Each structure stands twice: as C-alpha cells, then as structure tokens.
Coordinates of C-alpha atoms and ligand atoms in Angstrom, one line a residue:
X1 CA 32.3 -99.5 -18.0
X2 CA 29.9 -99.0 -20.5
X3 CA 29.3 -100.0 -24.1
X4 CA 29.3 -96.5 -25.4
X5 CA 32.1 -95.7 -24.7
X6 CA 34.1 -98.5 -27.5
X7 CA 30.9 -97.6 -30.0
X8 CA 31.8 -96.0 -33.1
X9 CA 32.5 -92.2 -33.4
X10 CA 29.6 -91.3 -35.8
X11 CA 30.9 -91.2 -39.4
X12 CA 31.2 -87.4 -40.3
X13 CA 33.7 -87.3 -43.1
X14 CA 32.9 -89.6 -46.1
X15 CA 36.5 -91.6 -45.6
X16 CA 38.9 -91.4 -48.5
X17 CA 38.7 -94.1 -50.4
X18 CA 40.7 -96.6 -48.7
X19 CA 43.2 -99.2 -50.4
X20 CA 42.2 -102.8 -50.4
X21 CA 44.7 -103.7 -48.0
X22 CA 43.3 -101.8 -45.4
X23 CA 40.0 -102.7 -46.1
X24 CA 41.0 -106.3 -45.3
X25 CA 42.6 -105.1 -42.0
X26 CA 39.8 -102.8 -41.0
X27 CA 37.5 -105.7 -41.9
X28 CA 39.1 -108.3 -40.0
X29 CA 39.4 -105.7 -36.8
X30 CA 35.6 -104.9 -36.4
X31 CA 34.7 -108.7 -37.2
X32 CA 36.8 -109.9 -34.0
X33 CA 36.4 -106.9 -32.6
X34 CA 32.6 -107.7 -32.5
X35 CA 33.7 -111.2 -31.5
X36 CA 35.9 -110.2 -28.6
X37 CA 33.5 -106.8 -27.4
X38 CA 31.7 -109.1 -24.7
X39 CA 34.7 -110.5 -23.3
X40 CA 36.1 -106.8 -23.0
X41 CA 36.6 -106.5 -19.2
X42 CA 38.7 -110.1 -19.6
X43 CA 40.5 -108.1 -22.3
X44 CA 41.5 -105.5 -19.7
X45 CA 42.4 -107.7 -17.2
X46 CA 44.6 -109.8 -18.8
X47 CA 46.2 -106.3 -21.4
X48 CA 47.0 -105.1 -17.7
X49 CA 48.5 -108.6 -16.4
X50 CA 50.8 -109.1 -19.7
X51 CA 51.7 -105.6 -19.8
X52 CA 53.0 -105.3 -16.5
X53 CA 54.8 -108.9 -16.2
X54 CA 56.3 -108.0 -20.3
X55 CA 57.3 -104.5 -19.0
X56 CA 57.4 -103.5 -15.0
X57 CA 58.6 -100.2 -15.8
X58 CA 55.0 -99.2 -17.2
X59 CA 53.2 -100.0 -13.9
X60 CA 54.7 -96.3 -13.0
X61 CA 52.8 -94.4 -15.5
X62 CA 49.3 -96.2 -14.3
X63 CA 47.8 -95.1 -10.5
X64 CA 48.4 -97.4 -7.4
X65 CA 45.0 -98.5 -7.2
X66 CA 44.2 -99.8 -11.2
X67 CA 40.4 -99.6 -10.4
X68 CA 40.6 -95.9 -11.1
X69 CA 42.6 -96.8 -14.4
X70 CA 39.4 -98.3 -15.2
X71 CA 40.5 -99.6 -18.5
X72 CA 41.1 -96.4 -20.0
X73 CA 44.2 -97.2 -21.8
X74 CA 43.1 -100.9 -23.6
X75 CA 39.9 -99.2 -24.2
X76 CA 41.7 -95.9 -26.1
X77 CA 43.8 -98.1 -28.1
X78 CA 41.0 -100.2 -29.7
X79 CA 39.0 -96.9 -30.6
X80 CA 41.9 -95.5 -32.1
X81 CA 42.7 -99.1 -33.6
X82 CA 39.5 -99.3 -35.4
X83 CA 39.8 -95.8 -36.7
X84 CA 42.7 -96.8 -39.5
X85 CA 40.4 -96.7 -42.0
X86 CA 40.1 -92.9 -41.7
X87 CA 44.0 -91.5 -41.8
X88 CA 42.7 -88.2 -42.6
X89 CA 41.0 -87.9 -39.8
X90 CA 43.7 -90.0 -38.1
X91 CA 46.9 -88.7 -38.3
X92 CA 46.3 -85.2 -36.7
X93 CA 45.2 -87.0 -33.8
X94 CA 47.9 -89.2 -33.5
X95 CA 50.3 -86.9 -34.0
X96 CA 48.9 -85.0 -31.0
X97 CA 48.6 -87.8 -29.1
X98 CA 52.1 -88.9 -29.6
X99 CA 53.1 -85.4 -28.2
X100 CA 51.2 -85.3 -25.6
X101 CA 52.4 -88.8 -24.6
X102 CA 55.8 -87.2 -24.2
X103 CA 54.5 -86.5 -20.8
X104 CA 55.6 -90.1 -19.6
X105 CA 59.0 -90.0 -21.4
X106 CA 58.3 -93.4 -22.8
X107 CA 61.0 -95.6 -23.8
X108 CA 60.4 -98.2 -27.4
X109 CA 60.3 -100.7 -25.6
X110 CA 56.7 -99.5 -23.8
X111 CA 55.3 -99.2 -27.2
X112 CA 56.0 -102.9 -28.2
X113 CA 55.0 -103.7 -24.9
X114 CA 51.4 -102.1 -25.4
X115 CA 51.3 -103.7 -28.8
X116 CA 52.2 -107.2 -27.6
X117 CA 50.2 -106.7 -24.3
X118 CA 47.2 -105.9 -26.5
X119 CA 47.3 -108.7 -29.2
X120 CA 47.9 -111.3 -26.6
X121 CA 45.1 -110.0 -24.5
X122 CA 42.8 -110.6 -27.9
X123 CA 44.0 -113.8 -28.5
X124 CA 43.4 -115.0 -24.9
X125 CA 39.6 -113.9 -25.0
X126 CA 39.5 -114.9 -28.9
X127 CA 40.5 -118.7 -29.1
X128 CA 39.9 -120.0 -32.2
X129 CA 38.8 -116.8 -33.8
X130 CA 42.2 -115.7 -33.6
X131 CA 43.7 -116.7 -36.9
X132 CA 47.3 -115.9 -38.7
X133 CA 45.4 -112.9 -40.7
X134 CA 43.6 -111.4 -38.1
X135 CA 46.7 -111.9 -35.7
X136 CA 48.3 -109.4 -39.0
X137 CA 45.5 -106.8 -38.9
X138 CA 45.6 -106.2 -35.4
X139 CA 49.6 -106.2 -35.9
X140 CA 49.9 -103.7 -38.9
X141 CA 47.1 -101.5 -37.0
X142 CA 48.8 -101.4 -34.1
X143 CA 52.5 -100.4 -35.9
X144 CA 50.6 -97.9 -38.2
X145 CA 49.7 -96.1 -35.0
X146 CA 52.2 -96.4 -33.1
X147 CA 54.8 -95.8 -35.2
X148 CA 52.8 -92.2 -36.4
X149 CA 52.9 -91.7 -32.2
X150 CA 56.7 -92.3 -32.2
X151 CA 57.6 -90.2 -35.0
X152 CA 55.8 -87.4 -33.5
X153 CA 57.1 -87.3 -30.2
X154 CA 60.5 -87.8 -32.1
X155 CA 59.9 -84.8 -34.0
X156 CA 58.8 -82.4 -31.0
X157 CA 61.8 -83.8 -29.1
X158 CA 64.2 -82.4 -32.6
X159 CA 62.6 -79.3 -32.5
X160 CA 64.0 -78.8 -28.7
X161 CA 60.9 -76.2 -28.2
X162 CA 58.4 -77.8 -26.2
X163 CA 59.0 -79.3 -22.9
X164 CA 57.6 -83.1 -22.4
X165 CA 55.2 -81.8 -19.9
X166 CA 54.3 -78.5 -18.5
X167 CA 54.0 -77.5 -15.0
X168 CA 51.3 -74.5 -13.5
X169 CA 50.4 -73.6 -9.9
X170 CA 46.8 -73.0 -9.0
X171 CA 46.4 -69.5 -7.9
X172 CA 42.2 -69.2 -8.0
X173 CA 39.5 -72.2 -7.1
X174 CA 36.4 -70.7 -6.6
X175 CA 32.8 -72.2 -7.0
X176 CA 30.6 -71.6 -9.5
X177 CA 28.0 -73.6 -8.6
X178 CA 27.5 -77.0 -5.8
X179 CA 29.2 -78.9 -8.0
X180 CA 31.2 -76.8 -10.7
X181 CA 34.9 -74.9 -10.2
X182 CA 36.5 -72.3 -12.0
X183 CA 40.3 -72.9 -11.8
X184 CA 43.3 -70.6 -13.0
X185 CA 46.3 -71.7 -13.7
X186 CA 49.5 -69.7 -13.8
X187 CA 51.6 -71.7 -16.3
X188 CA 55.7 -72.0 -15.6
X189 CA 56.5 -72.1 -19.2
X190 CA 54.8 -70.7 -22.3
X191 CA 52.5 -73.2 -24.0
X192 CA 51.5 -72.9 -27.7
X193 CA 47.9 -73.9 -27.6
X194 CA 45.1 -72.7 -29.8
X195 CA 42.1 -71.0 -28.8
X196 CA 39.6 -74.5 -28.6
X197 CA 42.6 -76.7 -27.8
X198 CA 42.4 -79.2 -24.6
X199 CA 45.4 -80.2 -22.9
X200 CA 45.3 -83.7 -20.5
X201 CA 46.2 -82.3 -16.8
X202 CA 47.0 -84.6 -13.8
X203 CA 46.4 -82.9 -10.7
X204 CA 47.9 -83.6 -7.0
X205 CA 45.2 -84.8 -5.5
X206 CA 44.7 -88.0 -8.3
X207 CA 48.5 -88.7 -8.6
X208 CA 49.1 -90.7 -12.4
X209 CA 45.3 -89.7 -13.6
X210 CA 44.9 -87.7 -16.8
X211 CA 41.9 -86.1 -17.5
X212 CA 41.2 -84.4 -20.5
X213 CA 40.1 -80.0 -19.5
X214 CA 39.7 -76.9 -22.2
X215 CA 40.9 -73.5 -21.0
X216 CA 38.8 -71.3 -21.3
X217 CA 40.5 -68.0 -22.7
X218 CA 42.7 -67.2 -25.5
X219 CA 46.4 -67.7 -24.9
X220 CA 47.5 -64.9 -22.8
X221 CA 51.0 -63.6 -22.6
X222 CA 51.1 -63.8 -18.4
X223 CA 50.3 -67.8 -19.5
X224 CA 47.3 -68.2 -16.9
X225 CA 44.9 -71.0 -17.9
X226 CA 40.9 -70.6 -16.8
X227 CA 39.4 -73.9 -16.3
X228 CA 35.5 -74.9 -15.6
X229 CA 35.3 -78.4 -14.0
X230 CA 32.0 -80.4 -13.4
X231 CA 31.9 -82.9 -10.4
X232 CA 30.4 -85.8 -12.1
X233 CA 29.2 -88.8 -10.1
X234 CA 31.8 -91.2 -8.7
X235 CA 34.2 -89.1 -10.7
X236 CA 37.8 -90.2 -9.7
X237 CA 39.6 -87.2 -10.7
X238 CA 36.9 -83.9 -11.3
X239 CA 35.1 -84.7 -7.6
X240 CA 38.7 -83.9 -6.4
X241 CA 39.2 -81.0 -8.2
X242 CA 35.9 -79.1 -7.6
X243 CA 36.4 -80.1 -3.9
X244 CA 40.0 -80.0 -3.0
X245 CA 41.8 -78.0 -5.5
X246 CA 43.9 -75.4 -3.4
X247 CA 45.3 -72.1 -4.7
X248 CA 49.7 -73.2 -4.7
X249 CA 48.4 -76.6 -6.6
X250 CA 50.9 -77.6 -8.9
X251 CA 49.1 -79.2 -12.0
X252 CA 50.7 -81.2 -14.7
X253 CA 50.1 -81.0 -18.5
X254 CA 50.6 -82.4 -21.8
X255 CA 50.7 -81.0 -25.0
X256 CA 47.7 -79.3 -26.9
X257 CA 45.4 -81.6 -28.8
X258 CA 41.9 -80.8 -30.6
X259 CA 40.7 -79.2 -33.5
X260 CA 38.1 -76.6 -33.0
X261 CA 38.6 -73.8 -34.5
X262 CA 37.0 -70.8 -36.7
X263 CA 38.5 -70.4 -40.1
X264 CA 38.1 -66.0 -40.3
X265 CA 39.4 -65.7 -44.1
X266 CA 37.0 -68.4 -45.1
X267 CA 33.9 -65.4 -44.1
X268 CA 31.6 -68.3 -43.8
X269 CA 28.9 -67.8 -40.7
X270 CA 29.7 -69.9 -37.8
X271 CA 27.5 -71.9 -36.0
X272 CA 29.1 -72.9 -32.3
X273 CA 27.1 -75.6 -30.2
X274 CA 27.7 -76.1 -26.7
X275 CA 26.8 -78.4 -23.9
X276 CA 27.6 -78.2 -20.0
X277 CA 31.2 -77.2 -20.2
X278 CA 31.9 -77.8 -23.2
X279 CA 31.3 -73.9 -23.1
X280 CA 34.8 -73.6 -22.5
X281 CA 37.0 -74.2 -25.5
X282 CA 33.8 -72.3 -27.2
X283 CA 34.7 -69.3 -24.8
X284 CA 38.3 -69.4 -25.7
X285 CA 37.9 -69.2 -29.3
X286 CA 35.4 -66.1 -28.5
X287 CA 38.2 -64.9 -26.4
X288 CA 40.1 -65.0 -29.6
X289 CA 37.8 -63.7 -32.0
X290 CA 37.2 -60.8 -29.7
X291 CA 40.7 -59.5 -30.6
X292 CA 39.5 -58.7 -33.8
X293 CA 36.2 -56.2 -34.8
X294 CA 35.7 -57.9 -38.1
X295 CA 34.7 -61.3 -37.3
X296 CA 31.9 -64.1 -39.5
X297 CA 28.9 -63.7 -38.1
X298 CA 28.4 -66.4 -35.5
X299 CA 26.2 -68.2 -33.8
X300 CA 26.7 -69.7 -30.6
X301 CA 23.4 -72.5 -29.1
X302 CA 24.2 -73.1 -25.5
X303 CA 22.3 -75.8 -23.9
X304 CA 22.4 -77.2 -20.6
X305 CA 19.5 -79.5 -18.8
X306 CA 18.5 -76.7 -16.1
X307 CA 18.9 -72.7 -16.9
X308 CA 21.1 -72.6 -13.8
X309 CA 23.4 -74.6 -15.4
X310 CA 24.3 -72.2 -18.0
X311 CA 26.9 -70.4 -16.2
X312 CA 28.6 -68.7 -18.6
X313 CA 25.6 -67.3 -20.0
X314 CA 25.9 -63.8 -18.4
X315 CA 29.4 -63.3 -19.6
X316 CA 28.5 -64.2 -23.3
X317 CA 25.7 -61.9 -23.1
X318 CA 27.5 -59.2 -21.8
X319 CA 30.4 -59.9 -24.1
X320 CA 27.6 -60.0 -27.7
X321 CA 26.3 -56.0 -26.8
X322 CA 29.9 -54.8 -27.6
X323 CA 30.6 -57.6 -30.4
X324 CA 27.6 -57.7 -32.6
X325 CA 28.7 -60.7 -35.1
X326 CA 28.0 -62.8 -32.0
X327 CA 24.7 -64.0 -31.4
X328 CA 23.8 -66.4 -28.2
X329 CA 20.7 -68.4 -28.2
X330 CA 20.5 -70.5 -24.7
X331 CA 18.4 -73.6 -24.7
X332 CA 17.4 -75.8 -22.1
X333 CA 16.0 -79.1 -21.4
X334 CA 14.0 -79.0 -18.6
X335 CA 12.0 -76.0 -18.5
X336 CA 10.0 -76.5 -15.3
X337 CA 11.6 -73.4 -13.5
X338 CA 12.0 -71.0 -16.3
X339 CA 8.9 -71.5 -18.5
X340 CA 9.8 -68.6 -20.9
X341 CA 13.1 -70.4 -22.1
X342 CA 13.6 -72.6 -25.2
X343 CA 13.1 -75.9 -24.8
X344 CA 14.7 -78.0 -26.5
X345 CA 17.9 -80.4 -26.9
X346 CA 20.7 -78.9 -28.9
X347 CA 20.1 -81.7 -31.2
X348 CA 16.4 -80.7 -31.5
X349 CA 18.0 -77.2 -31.4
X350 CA 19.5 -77.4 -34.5
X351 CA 16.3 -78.6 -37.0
X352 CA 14.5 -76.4 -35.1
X353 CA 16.9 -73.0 -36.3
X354 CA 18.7 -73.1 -39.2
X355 CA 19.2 -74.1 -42.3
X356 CA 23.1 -74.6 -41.6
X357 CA 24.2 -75.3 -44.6
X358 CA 26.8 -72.1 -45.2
X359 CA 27.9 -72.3 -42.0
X360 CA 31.3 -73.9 -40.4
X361 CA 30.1 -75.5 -37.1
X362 CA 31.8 -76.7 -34.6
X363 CA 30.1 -79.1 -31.5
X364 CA 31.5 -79.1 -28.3
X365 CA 30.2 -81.1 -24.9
X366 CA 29.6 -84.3 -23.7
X367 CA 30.1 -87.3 -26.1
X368 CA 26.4 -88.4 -25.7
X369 CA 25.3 -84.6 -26.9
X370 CA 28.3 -84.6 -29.8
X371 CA 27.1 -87.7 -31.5
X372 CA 23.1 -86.6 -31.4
X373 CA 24.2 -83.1 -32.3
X374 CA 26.2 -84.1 -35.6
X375 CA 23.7 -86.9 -36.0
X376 CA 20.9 -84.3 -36.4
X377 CA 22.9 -82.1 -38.5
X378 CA 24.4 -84.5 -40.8
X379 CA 20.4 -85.8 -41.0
X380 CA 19.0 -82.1 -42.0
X381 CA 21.5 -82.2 -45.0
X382 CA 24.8 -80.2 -43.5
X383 CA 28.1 -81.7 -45.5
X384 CA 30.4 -83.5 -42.9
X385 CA 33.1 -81.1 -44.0
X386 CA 31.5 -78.4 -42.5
X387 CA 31.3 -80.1 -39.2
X388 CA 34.3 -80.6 -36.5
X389 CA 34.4 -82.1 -32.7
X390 CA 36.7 -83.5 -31.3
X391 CA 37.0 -87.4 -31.4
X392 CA 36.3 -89.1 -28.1
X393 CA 38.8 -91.4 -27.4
X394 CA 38.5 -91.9 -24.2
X395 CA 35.2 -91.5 -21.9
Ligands
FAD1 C1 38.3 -83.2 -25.2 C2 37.7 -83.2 -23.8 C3 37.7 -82.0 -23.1 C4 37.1 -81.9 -21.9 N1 37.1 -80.7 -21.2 C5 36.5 -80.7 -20.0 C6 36.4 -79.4 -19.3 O1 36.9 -78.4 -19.7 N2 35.8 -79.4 -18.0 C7 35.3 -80.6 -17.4 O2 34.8 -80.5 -16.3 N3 35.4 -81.8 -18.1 C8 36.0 -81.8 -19.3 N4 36.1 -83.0 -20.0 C9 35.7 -84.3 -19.2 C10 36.9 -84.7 -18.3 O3 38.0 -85.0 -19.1 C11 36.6 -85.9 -17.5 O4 36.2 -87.0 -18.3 C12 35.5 -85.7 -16.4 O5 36.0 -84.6 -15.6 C13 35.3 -86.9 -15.6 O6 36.5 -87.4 -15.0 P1 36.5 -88.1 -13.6 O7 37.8 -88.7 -13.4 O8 35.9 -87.3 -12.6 O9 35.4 -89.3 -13.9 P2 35.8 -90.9 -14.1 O10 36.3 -91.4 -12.8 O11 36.7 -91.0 -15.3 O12 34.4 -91.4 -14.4 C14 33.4 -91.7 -13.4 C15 32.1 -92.0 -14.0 O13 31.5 -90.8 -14.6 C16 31.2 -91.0 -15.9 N5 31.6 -89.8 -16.7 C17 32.8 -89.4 -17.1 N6 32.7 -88.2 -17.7 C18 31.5 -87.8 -17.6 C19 30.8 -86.6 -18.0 N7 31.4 -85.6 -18.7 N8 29.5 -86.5 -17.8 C20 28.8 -87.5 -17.1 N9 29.4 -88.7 -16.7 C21 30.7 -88.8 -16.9 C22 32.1 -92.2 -16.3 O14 31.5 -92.9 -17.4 C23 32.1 -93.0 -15.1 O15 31.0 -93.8 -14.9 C24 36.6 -83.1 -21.2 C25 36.7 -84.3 -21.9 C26 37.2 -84.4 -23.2 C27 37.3 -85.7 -23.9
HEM2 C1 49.8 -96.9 -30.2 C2 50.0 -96.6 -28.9 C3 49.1 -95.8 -28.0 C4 47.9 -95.2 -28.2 C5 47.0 -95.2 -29.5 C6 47.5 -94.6 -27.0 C7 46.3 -93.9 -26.8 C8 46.0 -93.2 -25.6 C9 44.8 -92.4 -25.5 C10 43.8 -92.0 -26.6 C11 44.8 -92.0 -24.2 C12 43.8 -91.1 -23.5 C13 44.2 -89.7 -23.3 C14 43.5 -89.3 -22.0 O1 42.3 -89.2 -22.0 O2 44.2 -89.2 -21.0 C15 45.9 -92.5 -23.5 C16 46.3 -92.3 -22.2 C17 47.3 -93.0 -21.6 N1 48.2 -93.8 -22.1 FE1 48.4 -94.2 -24.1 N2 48.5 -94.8 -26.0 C18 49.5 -95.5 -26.6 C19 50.6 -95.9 -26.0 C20 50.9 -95.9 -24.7 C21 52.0 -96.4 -24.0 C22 53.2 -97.2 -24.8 C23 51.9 -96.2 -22.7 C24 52.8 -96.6 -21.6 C25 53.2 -97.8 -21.4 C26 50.7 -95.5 -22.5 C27 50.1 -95.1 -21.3 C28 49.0 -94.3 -21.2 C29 48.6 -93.8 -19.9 C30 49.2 -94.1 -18.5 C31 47.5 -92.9 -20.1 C32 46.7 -92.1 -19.1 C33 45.5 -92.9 -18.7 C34 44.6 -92.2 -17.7 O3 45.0 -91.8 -16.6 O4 43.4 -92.0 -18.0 N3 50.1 -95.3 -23.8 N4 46.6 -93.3 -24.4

C-alpha cells in the first residue's frame, strides 16, 4: 500500500461554509487521523479481525485470500470519512455508493459492524489519543455516511426499478495491444447509466473483487457494454481480465456512479482531458454527443507516455472529420520514437494551450494524472466550478 492512496483529493470546490460543529469533527478526524496514518496497516489488520469476529456473515462479501482485499475497504472508508466537510461534493457520491452497495444485499447490522469494526480498529492503534470527543467525531462521521448510504439503497429498493446487481455475458475479448483488452458486454437487463458513468464489475476469474471500469459507448438499446482494460503490474483483477476473459463470461455489476458529463444548453466550450484509459468514459460521452450535429465546441487532450499507447486515437480522428465541434490534440511523454509529436504531460499540456477559463472541463485517468492535471489548472486561474473528475476513493 502506498501513502497516496489515503492523501487528500486536491481541494477543487471552495467547500461551503461549514458549521462549527463539523469543523470540530473534521478537525478532530485529520488530527488523529495524522496520528493513527503510520500505524495504518495495524489499522487494517485489526478493522478486518473485529469485523469478522463482530459479524461472520461479512467475511462472504470479502475474497478467500484477504491479501487481494488489500485493505481496500478500511482504506475507502477513511477517504470518504475525512471528506464530511465537503457534503456537496459528498452526498452524490454517497448516494451512488449506497446504490451500488446494493450489490451485496447488506443487512443493518453490517453497517454498524463496519462502523464499530472501524472505531475500535482506531482506538487499538490510537491509545491515549483516543479521547471521548474524538471517539464522537469519528462516530457522527461514520453515521452521517452511512446513514446517506442506507437511505439510498432504501430508496432504489422503493422505487422497485433497478435490480441490486446486474448480470452480462462477455461476447468479444480481443487485444488491443500486449497488455490492453477491449471487452463487450451484452447486458441481461437494461441499465440506466450515463454517457461518462463507471460501474464496479466483478468478474469470474477474481470471484468477490470489484474493480472500478467505464464503458466506453453511449447507452445502446441492444445494452452491450465496450470496455478497455489495462494489465497493470501485479494487478489482481485487470491481469486476469486482459488475459483470461473468455467470450460466454458472465460479469457482475453494480449501479452507475460518476459525474462526468457535458452540460450542451450551457454552450460553453469543453475541454476533455484524457490519460491511458481514461479515454473511455471520454469516448462514451463523444458517443453521446455524436447523436446530436449541434454540439459546444470541444476539445479533447489525449495523453499517454508512448504514442502506441494512444489506442483510440485513430477512431477519434476518424470520428472529428465528420463532427467538426470536436477537436483532438494527442500528447505524449516520451517522444523518443515519434519525434514529430507533442511532448508534453497533460498537466504541462494544459499551461501550454489554453487559456481555459470559458470552458467546462472534465479530467479523466489515472489518479496520479487527475490530481497534477486539476492542480495545473486550478494554478493557471480556471474556477474549481468549472472543473469535474471523479473522486478516487479507492486506488
Ligand atoms: C472511476 C474509475 C474508473 C476506472 N475505469 C477503468 C477502465 O475503464 N479501464 C481500466 O483498465 N481501468 C479502470 N480503472 C482502474 C481499475 O478500477 C483498477 O484499479 C485497475 O484495473 C487495477 O486493478 P487490479 O485489480 O488489476 O490491480 P490491484 O490488484 O488493485 O493493484 C495492483 C497494483 O497496481 C497498482 N495500480 C492499481 N491501479 C493502477 C493503475 N491504474 N495504474 C498503475 N498502477 C495501478 C496498485 O497500487 C497496486 O500496487 C478505473 C478506476 C476508477 C477509480
Ligand atoms: C459507511 C459505509 C461504507 C462506505 C463509506 C463504503 C465505501 C466503499 C467504497 C468507496 C468502496 C470502493 C468501491 C470499489 O472500488 O469497489 C467499497 C467497496 C466495498 N465495500 Fe464498502 N463501504 C461502506 C460499507 C460497507 C459495508 C457495511 C460492507 C460489508 C460489510 C462493505 C463491503 C465492501 C466490499 C466487499 C467492497 C469491495 C472491495 C473490493 O473488492 O475492492 N462496505 N466500499
């Protein structure tokens, strides 16, 4: 694990103001949070202990071997934790999140599991820094969020439209490169997504292992999914997809989350910036757009480290000449084997071009390219309104 991936999102929205007494929580969270942060792999271990001798039933919902669980779970719930200062930005998410957690058809009872599995882990690690008041924060955080995850789930299950999971057999794996797939999905059921939506999907291969994937088209009415994988190293889950995935696969999936999308009444340009696949919810909302003749002008900066790693660069060309409000400008890191193309980072990317300061952007890729892409932004004067990603809450 590394320490990235429980570091702050970067602050893009100036938070409304918040009320004292959140203040004090949020204050009393990152101060033993800071406290606690290099005992965090005791934290995991002893979450994990509690919450499977408080509530054996969860133990189903995590893989045999908990190595590959990797501390994903204790790990999402602080990030999300420490976000409570920031309910706009907030409450979407968790109201996604408590959908897509339909998907283990969780009973109350694993909620105040989680919660009491995650205080007492604290405490353990925390010793005398673990006072009556902070004991409250960390107790009020934790109901806040859990309780907007309940009542969202509770809502979706009123509403009697949407399964708590969906199913879809593979019916195309083909390589795209050594170590990138393109995957289709035929879905069972119908599955309201948005163009620039991600779904988590567990696949056969890595039984009780969500992993966060973006289609890559529009919704269609045949409800076939594209996806782009990347085999990263010692990657539980996408090694087994790029290299295993057969076509008659059945893949799991939860409910829609994200927010990237393009506002069209607003007629504000676009700017769209994409890294490695993070080409694929960008593709989608394209997909979308290209319904439509009359689109904002747009932008899209595709970067990659190597040229040959901007595979869907041929398809976005080819898909500009017959919609002109798209324009694609491809940049790449190391330019060693293609001397005529840009080089540059999309963070450098963007002081480089612009100004920016009309457009609505979205940023889409890895969460090491997000943060110095809306760093670099936010530095050459765009607003944080104008700016959206999705929050990384896991890694
Ligand atoms: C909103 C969202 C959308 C995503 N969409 C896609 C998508 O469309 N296609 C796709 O291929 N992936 C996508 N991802 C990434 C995907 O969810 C997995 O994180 C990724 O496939 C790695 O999973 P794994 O199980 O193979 O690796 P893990 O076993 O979880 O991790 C193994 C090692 O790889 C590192 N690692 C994890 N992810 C990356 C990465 N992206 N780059 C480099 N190192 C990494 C980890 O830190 C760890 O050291 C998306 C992620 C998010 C948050
Ligand atoms: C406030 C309560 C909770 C919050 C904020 C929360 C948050 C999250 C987040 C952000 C993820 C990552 C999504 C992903 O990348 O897969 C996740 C995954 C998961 N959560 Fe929760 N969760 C909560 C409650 C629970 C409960 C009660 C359980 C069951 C006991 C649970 C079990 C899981 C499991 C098994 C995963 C998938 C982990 C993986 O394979 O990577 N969560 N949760």
């Amino acid at each position: 694990m590394t320490d990235s991936l429980i570091s702050p999102v970067p602050e893009l929205a100036p938070p409304r103001k918040a009320p004292q007494a959140v203040t004090d929580l949020v204050e009393n969270i990152e101060r033993t949070w800071q406290f606690a942060r290099p005992y965090r792999e005791e934290v995991e271990q002893e979450f994990y202990r509690l919450l499977f001798h408080l509530s054996p039933s969860a133990r189903e919902f995590f893989p045999v071997s908990m190595q590959a669980e990797n501390g994903r779970v204790v790990r999402a719930l602080i990030r999300v934790l420490r976000l409570v200062h920031r309910p706009d930005d907030l409450v979407p998410v968790l109201r996604q999140l408590g959908r897509d957690h339909r998907k283990f058809e969780l009973h109350p009872s694993h909620y105040e599991a989680v919660g009491t599995a995650l205080l007492g882990s604290l405490k353990h690690c925390l010793g005398a820094v673990w006072t009556p008041e902070v004991e409250r924060a960390w107790a009020e955080a934790y109901t806040l969020v859990a309780r907007a995850m309940q009542d969202a789930a509770a809502d979706a299950e009123a509403d009697g439209v949407e399964p708590p999971y969906w199913t879809g057999t593979v019916s195309e794996h083909h390589r795209l490169s050594w170590d990138l797939a393109l995957v289709r999905v035929e879905l069972d059921q119908a599955m309201p997504y948005r163009a620039g939506q991600y779904v988590t999907v567990e696949v056969p291969q890595r039984p009780r292992l969500w992993r966060c994937l973006s289609p890559a088209n529009a919704p269609r009415t045949d409800g076939s999914l594209e996806f782009h994988v990347r085999a990263v190293d010692g990657g539980w889950v996408s090694r087994a997809i790029v290299g295993h995935t057969q076509p008659g696969d059945v893949w799991k999936f939860g409910a829609p989350m994200g927010c990237l999308q393009v506002d069209r009444e607003s007629r504000r340009p676009v700017l769209m910036i994409a890294g490695g696949t993070g080409i694929a919810p960008i593709q989608a909302i394209i997909d979308d757009l290209g319904r439509w003749v009359d689109n904002p002008e747009t932008t899209l900066l595709y970067g990659a480290r190597h040229w040959d790693d901007l595979y869907a660069l041929d398809r976005l060309y080819s898909f500009s000449t017959s919609n002109p409000w798209l324009t694609v400008w491809p940049v790449v890191e190391d330019t060693s084997s293609t001397p005529d193309a840009e080089q540059a980072t999309t963070a450098e990317a963007v002081t480089r071009w612009g100004p920016w300061t009309e457009h609505d952007i979205l940023v889409s890729g890895p969460a090491a390219m997000i943060e110095a892409t809306v760093t670099e932004l936010l530095r050459v004067g765009v607003h944080p309104s104008q700016i959206r990603y999705d929050p990384f809450l896991t890694a």
